[in-house]
Amino acid sequence: MKKYFLAIVLLAISISSYGQILEPVTWKTSVKKISVTEYDLVATATIDDGWHLYSQVVPEGGPIATAFIFETGDNYTIAGKTKEGKGHTVDDPVFNMKITYFEKKASFTQRIKLTKPGKTTVVAEVEFMVCDDSRCLPPTYVDLDFKIE
């Protein structure tokens, strides 16, 4: 009976470790005050070693580009497009094209203008795809909150 119990426990452990969900990117948000009415919303991705997070600009037929969707608000407006830091541009043999990606860290900045003074929270969603040297994960969606105080 002990042998059967041990076999079941070992099988359960191997199944649970095989089925782990990979999450090679974590996101943090911050807010930088530019003026009385302008703020920069900064989303920073920390990327695990060996993984690549793709730029917002990717050629057609390539991986899924990183994209930000900001909710509209009554007390702010979005000013311009989301800017990104400098990544690495390479000839990717898998996608057979030039692609820009980020390793270790990536910062994305969106400027907003307050239309009403006071505290507010800006909510956004980021869609992104990451790959390592042997596989790509399906697109992932993460909610981001930016608190202006």
Rosetta silent file (secondary structure, phi, psi, omega in degrees, C-alpha in Angstrom):
SEQUENCE: MKKYFLAIVLLAISISSYGQILEPVTWKTSVKKISVTEYDLVATATIDDGWHLYSQVVPEGGPIATAFIFETGDNYTIAGKTKEGKGHTVDDPVFNMKITYFEKKASFTQRIKLTKPGKTTVVAEVEFMVCDDSRCLPPTYVDLDFKIE
SCORE:     score description
SCORE:     0.000 S_00000001
   1 L     0.000  -39.201  179.440    0.000    0.000    0.000 S_00000001
   2 H   -62.270  -37.239 -179.800    2.870    2.385    0.806 S_00000001
   3 H   -63.834  -41.224  179.563    4.356    1.795   -2.651 S_00000001
   4 H   -65.768  -42.277  178.850    1.093    2.787   -4.347 S_00000001
   5 H   -62.176  -45.211  179.196    0.792    5.898   -2.193 S_00000001
   6 H   -62.254  -41.512  179.023    4.405    6.905   -2.968 S_00000001
   7 H   -63.203  -41.064  179.838    3.839    6.325   -6.694 S_00000001
   8 H   -66.134  -42.470  179.232    0.731    8.531   -6.659 S_00000001
   9 H   -62.972  -46.175  179.753    2.565   11.306   -4.779 S_00000001
  10 H   -63.837  -39.357  177.508    5.520   11.214   -7.194 S_00000001
  11 H   -64.057  -43.312  179.494    3.163   11.249  -10.190 S_00000001
  12 H   -63.327  -40.747  179.080    1.271   14.242   -8.772 S_00000001
  13 H   -65.789  -42.916 -178.981    4.519   16.141   -8.167 S_00000001
  14 H   -68.262  -36.602  177.618    5.809   15.470  -11.672 S_00000001
  15 H   -67.008  -43.622 -177.927    2.498   16.513  -13.257 S_00000001
  16 H   -67.846  -35.874  179.392    2.306   19.725  -11.243 S_00000001
  17 H   -75.676  -30.083  177.179    5.889   20.736  -12.052 S_00000001
  18 H   -70.721  -34.270 -175.800    5.395   19.912  -15.747 S_00000001
  19 L   -89.686   16.153 -179.516    2.233   21.996  -15.907 S_00000001
  20 L   -63.898  141.964  178.472    3.735   25.155  -14.423 S_00000001
  21 L   -86.615  128.261  178.267    2.669   28.358  -16.106 S_00000001
  22 L   -83.255  130.793  175.376    5.564   30.401  -17.434 S_00000001
  23 L  -135.155   77.732 -174.436    5.461   34.104  -16.621 S_00000001
  24 L   -78.867    0.296  179.737    8.808   35.495  -17.772 S_00000001
  25 E  -128.809  131.758  171.384    7.670   39.149  -17.633 S_00000001
  26 E  -119.758  148.459 -175.535    6.518   41.201  -14.647 S_00000001
  27 E  -117.722  140.546  172.183    5.172   44.741  -14.895 S_00000001
  28 E  -129.874  150.637  179.312    5.461   47.732  -12.557 S_00000001
  29 E  -120.261  152.366  173.848    3.916   51.163  -12.968 S_00000001
  30 E  -150.203  164.226 -179.015    5.003   54.610  -11.892 S_00000001
  31 E  -129.129  132.837  178.580    3.912   58.189  -12.481 S_00000001
  32 E  -119.445  122.622  179.943    6.196   61.154  -13.136 S_00000001
  33 E   -77.564  127.108  179.626    4.815   64.684  -12.766 S_00000001
  34 L  -100.053  -43.420  177.223    5.848   66.894  -15.692 S_00000001
  35 L  -151.472 -170.822 -179.727    3.787   69.989  -14.903 S_00000001
  36 L   -60.130  -33.393 -175.958    0.639   70.953  -12.999 S_00000001
  37 L  -115.611   -7.255 -176.450   -1.500   69.215  -15.623 S_00000001
  38 E  -113.304  139.103  178.895    0.881   66.805  -17.386 S_00000001
  39 E  -138.704  146.567  171.357    2.084   63.412  -16.184 S_00000001
  40 E  -102.689  126.711  175.713    4.096   60.607  -17.709 S_00000001
  41 E   -96.297  121.508 -175.262    2.757   57.123  -17.015 S_00000001
  42 E  -114.368  122.884  174.269    5.652   54.662  -17.047 S_00000001
  43 E  -108.884  121.386 -177.939    5.178   50.914  -17.438 S_00000001
  44 E  -114.629  124.693  177.741    8.369   48.951  -16.797 S_00000001
  45 E   -99.027  130.151  171.015    8.715   45.314  -17.800 S_00000001
  46 E  -103.942  123.824 -170.086   11.252   43.109  -16.054 S_00000001
  47 E  -113.618  128.420  179.011   12.116   40.223  -18.367 S_00000001
  48 L   -61.422  152.188  178.166   13.618   36.917  -17.223 S_00000001
  49 L   -54.832  137.179  176.798   17.005   35.913  -18.627 S_00000001
  50 L    88.761   -8.657 -178.808   16.819   34.336  -22.066 S_00000001
  51 L  -105.154  153.916  178.723   13.429   35.841  -22.956 S_00000001
  52 E  -124.480  132.666  173.323   12.611   38.653  -25.410 S_00000001
  53 E  -104.357  130.840 -172.792    9.714   41.111  -25.212 S_00000001
  54 E   -86.106  154.846  179.997    8.851   42.574  -28.601 S_00000001
  55 L   -64.483  172.587  173.490    8.585   46.228  -29.595 S_00000001
  56 L   -77.824  -15.786 -178.664    5.338   48.061  -30.323 S_00000001
  57 L  -117.331  108.353 -179.127    6.402   48.118  -33.973 S_00000001
  58 L  -131.330  135.306  178.870    6.755   44.684  -35.546 S_00000001
  59 L   -60.411  153.607  177.515    6.592   43.863  -39.279 S_00000001
  60 L   -59.915  138.051 -178.584    3.548   42.000  -40.560 S_00000001
  61 L    90.615   -2.018  179.431    3.982   38.254  -40.230 S_00000001
  62 L   -94.252 -163.513  177.896    6.186   38.613  -37.147 S_00000001
  63 L   -69.350  171.388  177.737    5.439   38.067  -33.487 S_00000001
  64 L   -69.984  127.624  178.591    2.659   39.919  -31.677 S_00000001
  65 L   -74.769  151.668  173.312    3.729   43.506  -31.004 S_00000001
  66 L   -69.591  135.285 -177.776    3.456   44.977  -27.519 S_00000001
  67 E  -140.830  140.477  178.474    0.338   47.168  -27.358 S_00000001
  68 E  -114.570  134.937  176.136   -1.159   49.453  -24.719 S_00000001
  69 E  -123.042  115.118 -179.258   -4.852   50.277  -24.441 S_00000001
  70 E   -99.360  131.501  176.042   -5.679   53.128  -22.057 S_00000001
  71 L   -68.064  146.715  176.513   -9.191   53.509  -20.700 S_00000001
  72 L   -78.517  150.727 -179.643  -10.775   56.878  -21.310 S_00000001
  73 L  -135.972  158.176  179.891  -11.421   59.069  -18.299 S_00000001
  74 L   -76.388  -22.343 -173.190  -13.461   62.150  -17.475 S_00000001
  75 L  -115.517   15.910  174.861  -10.544   63.982  -15.898 S_00000001
  76 E  -154.405  159.759  173.635   -7.658   63.252  -18.288 S_00000001
  77 E  -128.892  150.131  177.046   -6.789   62.935  -21.960 S_00000001
  78 E   -82.597  131.959 -177.868   -4.125   60.830  -23.624 S_00000001
  79 E  -112.415  103.471  177.464   -1.424   62.990  -25.246 S_00000001
  80 E    80.424 -166.852 -178.147    0.296   61.324  -28.177 S_00000001
  81 E   -97.943  161.521  176.404    1.442   57.745  -28.572 S_00000001
  82 E   -71.119  128.000  179.306    3.130   55.456  -26.094 S_00000001
  83 E   -97.421  151.659  178.479    6.913   55.786  -26.386 S_00000001
  84 E  -127.319  157.197  176.572    9.350   52.958  -25.788 S_00000001
  85 L   -70.985  177.597 -179.702   13.019   52.738  -24.897 S_00000001
  86 L   -79.776  128.166  177.747   15.686   51.608  -27.300 S_00000001
  87 L  -105.754 -164.914  176.503   15.670   47.877  -27.897 S_00000001
  88 E  -103.879  128.377  175.418   17.838   45.502  -29.903 S_00000001
  89 E  -105.103  124.426 -175.922   17.129   45.194  -33.627 S_00000001
  90 E  -134.842  160.772  168.741   18.238   41.872  -35.100 S_00000001
  91 E   -83.590  104.456 -175.674   17.743   39.692  -38.165 S_00000001
  92 E   -83.192  119.509 -178.531   15.517   37.082  -36.591 S_00000001
  93 L   -71.735  -25.243 -179.471   16.045   33.635  -38.181 S_00000001
  94 L   -72.456  -48.013 -178.340   12.735   32.276  -36.858 S_00000001
  95 L   -92.351   -7.399  177.492   10.548   35.026  -38.320 S_00000001
  96 L    56.653   49.488  179.574   12.997   35.765  -41.185 S_00000001
  97 E  -162.587  166.415  173.497   12.845   39.556  -40.696 S_00000001
  98 E   -78.694  127.821 -177.665   14.361   42.452  -38.777 S_00000001
  99 E  -134.649  141.754  174.342   12.690   42.639  -35.363 S_00000001
 100 E  -102.744  131.973  178.668   13.197   44.923  -32.374 S_00000001
 101 E  -141.447  171.224 -179.877   12.952   43.359  -28.940 S_00000001
 102 E  -120.584  144.258  173.557   13.922   44.033  -25.323 S_00000001
 103 L  -120.255  146.875  176.064   15.973   41.951  -22.898 S_00000001
 104 L    65.652  -57.925  179.617   15.999   42.210  -19.080 S_00000001
 105 E  -143.128  150.305  174.364   14.079   45.551  -18.878 S_00000001
 106 E  -147.557  137.251  178.146   11.846   47.667  -21.073 S_00000001
 107 E  -119.761  137.327  178.267   10.180   51.003  -20.330 S_00000001
 108 E  -126.976  134.273 -174.269    7.121   52.412  -22.044 S_00000001
 109 E  -126.648  130.939  176.185    5.906   55.977  -21.391 S_00000001
 110 E  -123.839  124.297  177.357    2.520   57.544  -22.070 S_00000001
 111 E   -86.340  140.244  172.999    1.890   61.247  -21.452 S_00000001
 112 E  -129.059  160.107  174.847   -1.511   62.357  -20.184 S_00000001
 113 E  -124.270  128.278  177.351   -3.037   65.761  -19.478 S_00000001
 114 E   -76.334  135.829  174.904   -5.393   66.313  -16.586 S_00000001
 115 L  -100.353  -17.772  175.264   -8.578   68.161  -17.464 S_00000001
 116 L  -135.471  130.426  179.455   -9.648   68.320  -13.807 S_00000001
 117 L   -68.498  157.809  176.396   -7.186   68.630  -10.944 S_00000001
 118 L   123.908  177.933 -179.511   -7.095   66.005   -8.212 S_00000001
 119 L   -71.513  144.659  175.586   -6.384   62.375   -7.581 S_00000001
 120 E  -158.689  161.411  174.188   -7.173   59.869  -10.275 S_00000001
 121 E  -122.093  128.202  175.699   -6.289   56.392  -11.446 S_00000001
 122 E  -100.868  127.747 -178.431   -5.569   55.653  -15.072 S_00000001
 123 E  -107.877  135.856  178.358   -6.240   52.051  -16.053 S_00000001
 124 E  -138.612  165.468  173.324   -4.550   50.402  -19.016 S_00000001
 125 E  -128.468  137.112  175.524   -4.071   46.971  -20.465 S_00000001
 126 E  -113.420  132.851  173.648   -0.874   45.749  -22.079 S_00000001
 127 E  -109.682  133.230 -178.668   -0.843   42.927  -24.621 S_00000001
 128 E  -153.427  163.604  177.918    2.536   41.343  -25.284 S_00000001
 129 L  -133.131  141.241  177.007    4.310   38.254  -26.528 S_00000001
 130 E  -127.582  148.944  176.875    7.630   36.818  -25.383 S_00000001
 131 E  -135.823  154.169  168.022    9.943   34.240  -26.910 S_00000001
 132 L  -115.674 -162.064 -176.278   13.144   32.534  -25.911 S_00000001
 133 L   -73.312  -13.278 -176.280   15.524   30.648  -28.205 S_00000001
 134 L  -123.414  -12.354 -176.243   13.257   27.627  -28.485 S_00000001
 135 L  -159.279  161.040  173.070    9.636   28.752  -28.046 S_00000001
 136 E  -120.936  142.747  175.984    7.162   31.602  -27.967 S_00000001
 137 L   -91.559  153.055  177.602    4.396   31.972  -25.440 S_00000001
 138 L   -62.805  159.973  178.985    0.892   32.954  -26.529 S_00000001
 139 L   -54.696  142.165 -179.311   -0.058   36.631  -26.211 S_00000001
 140 E  -120.531  145.930  178.572   -0.565   37.735  -22.610 S_00000001
 141 E  -120.217  130.627  179.347   -2.768   40.537  -21.256 S_00000001
 142 E  -131.295  134.697  175.485   -1.965   42.385  -18.038 S_00000001
 143 E   -83.188  138.995  179.159   -3.947   45.186  -16.367 S_00000001
 144 E  -123.750  137.858  176.721   -1.947   48.234  -15.262 S_00000001
 145 E  -119.677  130.875  176.677   -2.996   50.929  -12.757 S_00000001
 146 E  -117.334  116.485 -177.032   -1.345   54.343  -12.614 S_00000001
 147 E   -99.786  120.985  177.400   -2.234   56.353   -9.503 S_00000001
 148 E  -105.262  122.739 -176.904   -1.979   60.140   -9.713 S_00000001
 149 L  -120.923    0.000    0.000   -2.069   61.813   -6.307 S_00000001
